[in-house]
Amino acid sequence: MRRGCLIVVSGPSGAGKGTVCGEFLRSCPEVAYSISATTRAPREGEQDGVNYYFLDRAAFERMIADGELLEWAEVYGNYYGTPLKKIEEKLEAGTDILLEIDTQGAMNVKKKFPQGIYAFILPPSMAELEKRLRGRGTDAAEVVARRLEAAAGEIAVAKEYGYIVVNDKVENAVQTLSSIVAAEHARTDRNLETIEAIINGAGAGEEA
Ligand code: 5GP
């Protein structure tokens, strides 16, 4: 069976990657979402086991020690990490899985999964990014300032990604991301078995 695609999405906070990924997942219910573990406190409306697995530092460090994380990073003073087991299960079952992780994590995953789809969500401008961060109102001014400073550094890493998605309008960005994933599914190197099956007289998706 064809393996699923690993879809890795990063972008500075305020670029709207949460919204874009959320809408993308709604429009493609067959794509799984990788729920990260984190030591940061839940924001209003966030649920354990839905948005994140909210852990204390000791529990997170236990996961690191037990090799349960594909990658982990410290972002703004908190740990964030990607549980490995679900990724392996989904890819093995032929299901695509989306990871919304920071640039450090994404670059570590890229070393292990160079065949993954790496997309970086960009704001249309830095001025717009600042506006969105301030308007969000979920974080203290000091946190906003830190995130803005980090954004410039993160955007420099965009060049390491296979694709960029400029989030001028959410629906455009979702459309771009969907097109990227559709094109990746059609790559020759992901479809060698399909080609063989057709050559051998079976149709696409059928056993030769
Ligand atoms: P937030 O606290 O706003 O939810 O996320 C802060 C940053 O951590 C974002 O850039 C987000 O993409 C990143 N992040 C979320 N989960 C993970 C993860 O599992 N691994 C890594 N490396 N970064 C993550």
PDB file of C-alpha atoms and ligand atoms in Angstrom:
ATOM      1  CA  MET A   1       0.000   0.000   0.000  1.00  0.00           C
ATOM      2  CA  ARG A   2       1.150   3.553  -0.663  1.00  0.00           C
ATOM      3  CA  ARG A   3       2.516   5.241   2.464  1.00  0.00           C
ATOM      4  CA  GLY A   4       0.896   8.426   3.701  1.00  0.00           C
ATOM      5  CA  CYS A   5       2.589  11.801   3.274  1.00  0.00           C
ATOM      6  CA  LEU A   6       4.098  13.664   6.185  1.00  0.00           C
ATOM      7  CA  ILE A   7       3.002  17.309   5.892  1.00  0.00           C
ATOM      8  CA  VAL A   8       5.022  19.721   8.026  1.00  0.00           C
ATOM      9  CA  VAL A   9       3.753  23.282   8.408  1.00  0.00           C
ATOM     10  CA  SER A  10       5.629  26.077  10.189  1.00  0.00           C
ATOM     11  CA  GLY A  11       5.435  29.826  10.340  1.00  0.00           C
ATOM     12  CA  PRO A  12       5.810  32.604  12.874  1.00  0.00           C
ATOM     13  CA  SER A  13       3.000  33.018  15.370  1.00  0.00           C
ATOM     14  CA  GLY A  14       0.530  35.506  13.968  1.00  0.00           C
ATOM     15  CA  ALA A  15       1.024  34.263  10.394  1.00  0.00           C
ATOM     16  CA  GLY A  16      -2.228  32.369  10.872  1.00  0.00           C
ATOM     17  CA  LYS A  17      -0.882  28.855  10.534  1.00  0.00           C
ATOM     18  CA  GLY A  18      -3.290  27.536  13.158  1.00  0.00           C
ATOM     19  CA  THR A  19      -6.277  28.864  11.214  1.00  0.00           C
ATOM     20  CA  VAL A  20      -4.908  27.744   7.847  1.00  0.00           C
ATOM     21  CA  CYS A  21      -4.124  24.254   9.146  1.00  0.00           C
ATOM     22  CA  GLY A  22      -7.516  24.030  10.873  1.00  0.00           C
ATOM     23  CA  GLU A  23      -9.381  24.969   7.692  1.00  0.00           C
ATOM     24  CA  PHE A  24      -7.196  22.679   5.610  1.00  0.00           C
ATOM     25  CA  LEU A  25      -7.952  19.752   7.921  1.00  0.00           C
ATOM     26  CA  ARG A  26     -11.658  20.544   7.829  1.00  0.00           C
ATOM     27  CA  SER A  27     -11.603  20.480   4.030  1.00  0.00           C
ATOM     28  CA  CYS A  28      -9.521  17.269   3.977  1.00  0.00           C
ATOM     29  CA  PRO A  29     -10.949  15.086   6.775  1.00  0.00           C
ATOM     30  CA  GLU A  30      -8.878  12.148   5.536  1.00  0.00           C
ATOM     31  CA  VAL A  31      -5.694  13.928   6.702  1.00  0.00           C
ATOM     32  CA  ALA A  32      -4.727  13.206  10.327  1.00  0.00           C
ATOM     33  CA  TYR A  33      -3.352  15.817  12.711  1.00  0.00           C
ATOM     34  CA  SER A  34      -0.355  15.211  14.934  1.00  0.00           C
ATOM     35  CA  ILE A  35      -1.243  16.374  18.449  1.00  0.00           C
ATOM     36  CA  SER A  36       1.922  17.693  20.067  1.00  0.00           C
ATOM     37  CA  ALA A  37       2.918  17.428  23.691  1.00  0.00           C
ATOM     38  CA  THR A  38       3.743  20.689  25.460  1.00  0.00           C
ATOM     39  CA  THR A  39       4.559  22.059  28.898  1.00  0.00           C
ATOM     40  CA  ARG A  40       2.888  25.412  28.176  1.00  0.00           C
ATOM     41  CA  ALA A  41      -0.374  26.203  29.942  1.00  0.00           C
ATOM     42  CA  PRO A  42      -3.589  25.732  27.924  1.00  0.00           C
ATOM     43  CA  ARG A  43      -5.048  28.914  26.416  1.00  0.00           C
ATOM     44  CA  GLU A  44      -8.739  29.591  26.816  1.00  0.00           C
ATOM     45  CA  GLY A  45     -10.753  27.055  24.853  1.00  0.00           C
ATOM     46  CA  GLU A  46      -7.863  24.643  24.359  1.00  0.00           C
ATOM     47  CA  GLN A  47      -8.453  21.039  25.360  1.00  0.00           C
ATOM     48  CA  ASP A  48      -6.047  18.371  26.507  1.00  0.00           C
ATOM     49  CA  GLY A  49      -5.774  15.649  23.875  1.00  0.00           C
ATOM     50  CA  VAL A  50      -7.341  17.861  21.190  1.00  0.00           C
ATOM     51  CA  ASN A  51      -5.066  20.882  20.733  1.00  0.00           C
ATOM     52  CA  TYR A  52      -2.117  19.507  22.674  1.00  0.00           C
ATOM     53  CA  TYR A  53      -1.242  16.953  25.323  1.00  0.00           C
ATOM     54  CA  PHE A  54      -0.583  19.327  28.211  1.00  0.00           C
ATOM     55  CA  LEU A  55       2.158  17.873  30.419  1.00  0.00           C
ATOM     56  CA  ASP A  56       4.377  19.037  33.258  1.00  0.00           C
ATOM     57  CA  ARG A  57       8.126  19.209  32.673  1.00  0.00           C
ATOM     58  CA  ALA A  58       8.803  15.905  34.449  1.00  0.00           C
ATOM     59  CA  ALA A  59       6.308  14.006  32.264  1.00  0.00           C
ATOM     60  CA  PHE A  60       7.697  15.653  29.119  1.00  0.00           C
ATOM     61  CA  GLU A  61      11.272  14.803  30.095  1.00  0.00           C
ATOM     62  CA  ARG A  62      10.169  11.206  30.648  1.00  0.00           C
ATOM     63  CA  MET A  63       8.855  11.098  27.064  1.00  0.00           C
ATOM     64  CA  ILE A  64      12.214  12.396  25.800  1.00  0.00           C
ATOM     65  CA  ALA A  65      14.111   9.809  27.863  1.00  0.00           C
ATOM     66  CA  ASP A  66      11.858   6.990  26.642  1.00  0.00           C
ATOM     67  CA  GLY A  67      12.408   7.950  22.991  1.00  0.00           C
ATOM     68  CA  GLU A  68       8.701   8.633  22.441  1.00  0.00           C
ATOM     69  CA  LEU A  69       9.208  11.885  20.534  1.00  0.00           C
ATOM     70  CA  LEU A  70      10.102  12.237  16.861  1.00  0.00           C
ATOM     71  CA  GLU A  71      11.466  15.678  17.699  1.00  0.00           C
ATOM     72  CA  TRP A  72      11.198  18.195  20.481  1.00  0.00           C
ATOM     73  CA  ALA A  73      12.239  21.791  20.984  1.00  0.00           C
ATOM     74  CA  GLU A  74      12.122  24.481  23.603  1.00  0.00           C
ATOM     75  CA  VAL A  75      10.037  27.383  22.276  1.00  0.00           C
ATOM     76  CA  TYR A  76       9.510  30.560  24.325  1.00  0.00           C
ATOM     77  CA  GLY A  77      10.616  28.724  27.494  1.00  0.00           C
ATOM     78  CA  ASN A  78       8.301  25.732  27.067  1.00  0.00           C
ATOM     79  CA  TYR A  79       8.865  22.273  25.693  1.00  0.00           C
ATOM     80  CA  TYR A  80       6.996  21.180  22.562  1.00  0.00           C
ATOM     81  CA  GLY A  81       7.360  17.756  20.965  1.00  0.00           C
ATOM     82  CA  THR A  82       5.870  15.409  18.397  1.00  0.00           C
ATOM     83  CA  PRO A  83       4.829  11.932  19.582  1.00  0.00           C
ATOM     84  CA  LEU A  84       6.377   9.396  17.217  1.00  0.00           C
ATOM     85  CA  LYS A  85       3.958   6.471  17.510  1.00  0.00           C
ATOM     86  CA  LYS A  86       0.945   8.062  15.829  1.00  0.00           C
ATOM     87  CA  ILE A  87       3.071   9.358  12.939  1.00  0.00           C
ATOM     88  CA  GLU A  88       4.395   5.881  12.206  1.00  0.00           C
ATOM     89  CA  GLU A  89       0.945   4.318  12.486  1.00  0.00           C
ATOM     90  CA  LYS A  90      -0.704   6.817  10.118  1.00  0.00           C
ATOM     91  CA  LEU A  91       2.026   6.775   7.469  1.00  0.00           C
ATOM     92  CA  GLU A  92       2.072   2.989   7.562  1.00  0.00           C
ATOM     93  CA  ALA A  93      -1.717   2.892   7.093  1.00  0.00           C
ATOM     94  CA  GLY A  94      -1.426   5.171   4.031  1.00  0.00           C
ATOM     95  CA  THR A  95      -2.889   8.196   5.841  1.00  0.00           C
ATOM     96  CA  ASP A  96      -1.387  11.674   5.457  1.00  0.00           C
ATOM     97  CA  ILE A  97      -0.532  13.395   8.727  1.00  0.00           C
ATOM     98  CA  LEU A  98      -0.013  17.100   9.331  1.00  0.00           C
ATOM     99  CA  LEU A  99       2.465  18.455  11.869  1.00  0.00           C
ATOM    100  CA  GLU A 100       2.233  22.096  12.872  1.00  0.00           C
ATOM    101  CA  ILE A 101       5.609  22.647  14.489  1.00  0.00           C
ATOM    102  CA  ASP A 102       8.311  25.296  14.822  1.00  0.00           C
ATOM    103  CA  THR A 103      11.301  25.662  12.530  1.00  0.00           C
ATOM    104  CA  GLN A 104      13.766  23.875  14.848  1.00  0.00           C
ATOM    105  CA  GLY A 105      11.485  20.867  15.040  1.00  0.00           C
ATOM    106  CA  ALA A 106      10.758  20.924  11.318  1.00  0.00           C
ATOM    107  CA  MET A 107      14.453  20.947  10.417  1.00  0.00           C
ATOM    108  CA  ASN A 108      15.019  17.944  12.706  1.00  0.00           C
ATOM    109  CA  VAL A 109      12.101  16.083  11.136  1.00  0.00           C
ATOM    110  CA  LYS A 110      13.431  16.909   7.651  1.00  0.00           C
ATOM    111  CA  LYS A 111      16.643  15.031   8.433  1.00  0.00           C
ATOM    112  CA  LYS A 112      14.609  11.923   9.273  1.00  0.00           C
ATOM    113  CA  PHE A 113      11.874  12.374   6.640  1.00  0.00           C
ATOM    114  CA  PRO A 114      13.450  14.164   3.653  1.00  0.00           C
ATOM    115  CA  GLN A 115      10.560  12.961   1.485  1.00  0.00           C
ATOM    116  CA  GLY A 116       8.026  14.908   3.593  1.00  0.00           C
ATOM    117  CA  ILE A 117       6.135  17.992   2.412  1.00  0.00           C
ATOM    118  CA  TYR A 118       7.552  21.100   4.112  1.00  0.00           C
ATOM    119  CA  ALA A 119       5.427  24.238   3.863  1.00  0.00           C
ATOM    120  CA  PHE A 120       6.121  27.601   5.495  1.00  0.00           C
ATOM    121  CA  ILE A 121       3.252  30.010   6.137  1.00  0.00           C
ATOM    122  CA  LEU A 122       4.267  33.642   5.646  1.00  0.00           C
ATOM    123  CA  PRO A 123       2.372  36.785   6.606  1.00  0.00           C
ATOM    124  CA  PRO A 124       1.921  39.221   3.697  1.00  0.00           C
ATOM    125  CA  SER A 125       4.201  41.695   5.561  1.00  0.00           C
ATOM    126  CA  MET A 126       5.871  42.220   8.944  1.00  0.00           C
ATOM    127  CA  ALA A 127       3.509  45.139   9.645  1.00  0.00           C
ATOM    128  CA  GLU A 128       0.523  42.842   9.127  1.00  0.00           C
ATOM    129  CA  LEU A 129       2.126  40.221  11.383  1.00  0.00           C
ATOM    130  CA  GLU A 130       2.489  42.748  14.210  1.00  0.00           C
ATOM    131  CA  LYS A 131      -1.108  43.864  13.748  1.00  0.00           C
ATOM    132  CA  ARG A 132      -2.378  40.296  13.939  1.00  0.00           C
ATOM    133  CA  LEU A 133      -0.295  39.469  17.028  1.00  0.00           C
ATOM    134  CA  ARG A 134      -1.543  42.523  18.926  1.00  0.00           C
ATOM    135  CA  GLY A 135      -5.114  41.963  17.802  1.00  0.00           C
ATOM    136  CA  ARG A 136      -5.160  38.365  19.006  1.00  0.00           C
ATOM    137  CA  GLY A 137      -5.264  39.515  22.621  1.00  0.00           C
ATOM    138  CA  THR A 138      -4.410  36.095  24.065  1.00  0.00           C
ATOM    139  CA  ASP A 139      -0.858  36.948  25.093  1.00  0.00           C
ATOM    140  CA  ALA A 140       0.740  39.602  27.288  1.00  0.00           C
ATOM    141  CA  ALA A 141       2.471  42.549  25.551  1.00  0.00           C
ATOM    142  CA  GLU A 142       5.832  41.154  26.604  1.00  0.00           C
ATOM    143  CA  VAL A 143       5.021  37.808  24.955  1.00  0.00           C
ATOM    144  CA  VAL A 144       3.934  39.596  21.750  1.00  0.00           C
ATOM    145  CA  ALA A 145       7.232  41.517  21.680  1.00  0.00           C
ATOM    146  CA  ARG A 146       9.216  38.285  22.112  1.00  0.00           C
ATOM    147  CA  ARG A 147       7.223  36.553  19.368  1.00  0.00           C
ATOM    148  CA  LEU A 148       7.758  39.446  16.944  1.00  0.00           C
ATOM    149  CA  GLU A 149      11.485  39.323  17.564  1.00  0.00           C
ATOM    150  CA  ALA A 150      11.526  35.576  17.015  1.00  0.00           C
ATOM    151  CA  ALA A 151       9.454  35.923  13.820  1.00  0.00           C
ATOM    152  CA  ALA A 152      12.230  37.609  11.831  1.00  0.00           C
ATOM    153  CA  GLY A 153      14.618  34.764  12.696  1.00  0.00           C
ATOM    154  CA  GLU A 154      12.017  32.120  11.871  1.00  0.00           C
ATOM    155  CA  ILE A 155      11.154  33.674   8.509  1.00  0.00           C
ATOM    156  CA  ALA A 156      14.814  33.412   7.491  1.00  0.00           C
ATOM    157  CA  VAL A 157      14.439  29.618   7.765  1.00  0.00           C
ATOM    158  CA  ALA A 158      11.577  29.658   5.202  1.00  0.00           C
ATOM    159  CA  LYS A 159      14.196  29.056   2.494  1.00  0.00           C
ATOM    160  CA  GLU A 160      14.775  25.550   3.858  1.00  0.00           C
ATOM    161  CA  TYR A 161      11.168  24.558   3.136  1.00  0.00           C
ATOM    162  CA  GLY A 162       9.954  23.068  -0.123  1.00  0.00           C
ATOM    163  CA  TYR A 163       7.021  25.493  -0.329  1.00  0.00           C
ATOM    164  CA  ILE A 164       5.882  28.861   0.962  1.00  0.00           C
ATOM    165  CA  VAL A 165       2.244  29.798   1.507  1.00  0.00           C
ATOM    166  CA  VAL A 166       1.552  33.538   1.848  1.00  0.00           C
ATOM    167  CA  ASN A 167      -1.454  33.936   4.108  1.00  0.00           C
ATOM    168  CA  ASP A 168      -3.018  37.073   2.695  1.00  0.00           C
ATOM    169  CA  LYS A 169      -6.474  35.521   2.936  1.00  0.00           C
ATOM    170  CA  VAL A 170      -7.171  32.265   4.765  1.00  0.00           C
ATOM    171  CA  GLU A 171      -9.134  30.711   1.884  1.00  0.00           C
ATOM    172  CA  ASN A 172      -6.318  31.460  -0.585  1.00  0.00           C
ATOM    173  CA  ALA A 173      -3.727  29.980   1.756  1.00  0.00           C
ATOM    174  CA  VAL A 174      -5.840  26.839   2.314  1.00  0.00           C
ATOM    175  CA  GLN A 175      -6.264  26.486  -1.447  1.00  0.00           C
ATOM    176  CA  THR A 176      -2.504  26.800  -1.966  1.00  0.00           C
ATOM    177  CA  LEU A 177      -1.753  24.224   0.727  1.00  0.00           C
ATOM    178  CA  SER A 178      -4.341  21.825  -0.744  1.00  0.00           C
ATOM    179  CA  SER A 179      -2.798  22.242  -4.202  1.00  0.00           C
ATOM    180  CA  ILE A 180       0.672  21.545  -2.835  1.00  0.00           C
ATOM    181  CA  VAL A 181      -0.507  18.327  -1.188  1.00  0.00           C
ATOM    182  CA  ALA A 182      -2.423  17.271  -4.326  1.00  0.00           C
ATOM    183  CA  ALA A 183       0.645  17.874  -6.505  1.00  0.00           C
ATOM    184  CA  GLU A 184       2.850  15.937  -4.087  1.00  0.00           C
ATOM    185  CA  HIS A 185       0.455  12.988  -4.278  1.00  0.00           C
ATOM    186  CA  ALA A 186       0.938  12.981  -8.039  1.00  0.00           C
ATOM    187  CA  ARG A 187       4.746  12.917  -7.871  1.00  0.00           C
ATOM    188  CA  THR A 188       6.249  10.121  -9.927  1.00  0.00           C
ATOM    189  CA  ASP A 189       8.466   8.955  -7.064  1.00  0.00           C
ATOM    190  CA  ARG A 190       5.389   8.453  -4.869  1.00  0.00           C
ATOM    191  CA  ASN A 191       3.593   6.486  -7.585  1.00  0.00           C
ATOM    192  CA  LEU A 192       6.054   3.939  -8.873  1.00  0.00           C
ATOM    193  CA  GLU A 193       3.811   1.074  -7.747  1.00  0.00           C
ATOM    194  CA  THR A 194       0.800   2.629  -9.487  1.00  0.00           C
ATOM    195  CA  ILE A 195       2.758   2.907 -12.732  1.00  0.00           C
ATOM    196  CA  GLU A 196       3.837  -0.737 -12.399  1.00  0.00           C
ATOM    197  CA  ALA A 197       0.256  -1.803 -11.686  1.00  0.00           C
ATOM    198  CA  ILE A 198      -1.004  -0.053 -14.826  1.00  0.00           C
ATOM    199  CA  ILE A 199       1.821  -1.506 -16.944  1.00  0.00           C
ATOM    200  CA  ASN A 200       0.965  -4.964 -15.591  1.00  0.00           C
ATOM    201  CA  GLY A 201      -2.647  -4.615 -16.591  1.00  0.00           C
ATOM    202  CA  ALA A 202      -4.238  -3.697 -13.267  1.00  0.00           C
ATOM    203  CA  GLY A 203      -5.831  -0.308 -12.679  1.00  0.00           C
ATOM    204  CA  ALA A 204      -4.582   2.349 -10.238  1.00  0.00           C
ATOM    205  CA  GLY A 205      -5.275   1.261  -6.668  1.00  0.00           C
ATOM    206  CA  GLU A 206      -5.759  -2.391  -7.656  1.00  0.00           C
ATOM    207  CA  GLU A 207      -3.374  -5.244  -7.035  1.00  0.00           C
ATOM    208  CA  ALA A 208      -1.297  -6.159 -10.075  1.00  0.00           C
TER     209      ALA A 208
HETATM  210  P1  5GP B   1       1.764  27.886  20.548  1.00  0.00           P
HETATM  211  O1  5GP B   1       2.233  27.996  21.960  1.00  0.00           O
HETATM  212  O2  5GP B   1       1.444  29.226  19.945  1.00  0.00           O
HETATM  213  O3  5GP B   1       0.671  26.881  20.385  1.00  0.00           O
HETATM  214  O4  5GP B   1       2.999  27.315  19.701  1.00  0.00           O
HETATM  215  C1  5GP B   1       4.254  27.930  19.758  1.00  0.00           C
HETATM  216  C2  5GP B   1       5.155  27.344  18.697  1.00  0.00           C
HETATM  217  O5  5GP B   1       5.448  25.975  18.987  1.00  0.00           O
HETATM  218  C3  5GP B   1       4.538  27.358  17.314  1.00  0.00           C
HETATM  219  O6  5GP B   1       5.539  27.788  16.383  1.00  0.00           O
HETATM  220  C4  5GP B   1       4.166  25.912  17.083  1.00  0.00           C
HETATM  221  O7  5GP B   1       4.153  25.575  15.710  1.00  0.00           O
HETATM  222  C5  5GP B   1       5.283  25.224  17.805  1.00  0.00           C
HETATM  223  N1  5GP B   1       4.981  23.813  18.124  1.00  0.00           N
HETATM  224  C6  5GP B   1       3.787  23.249  18.412  1.00  0.00           C
HETATM  225  N2  5GP B   1       3.914  21.936  18.592  1.00  0.00           N
HETATM  226  C7  5GP B   1       5.221  21.642  18.381  1.00  0.00           C
HETATM  227  C8  5GP B   1       5.979  20.431  18.394  1.00  0.00           C
HETATM  228  O8  5GP B   1       5.479  19.322  18.621  1.00  0.00           O
HETATM  229  N3  5GP B   1       7.291  20.530  18.130  1.00  0.00           N
HETATM  230  C9  5GP B   1       7.897  21.710  17.866  1.00  0.00           C
HETATM  231  N4  5GP B   1       9.197  21.696  17.598  1.00  0.00           N
HETATM  232  N5  5GP B   1       7.222  22.876  17.826  1.00  0.00           N
HETATM  233  C10 5GP B   1       5.894  22.841  18.088  1.00  0.00           C
END
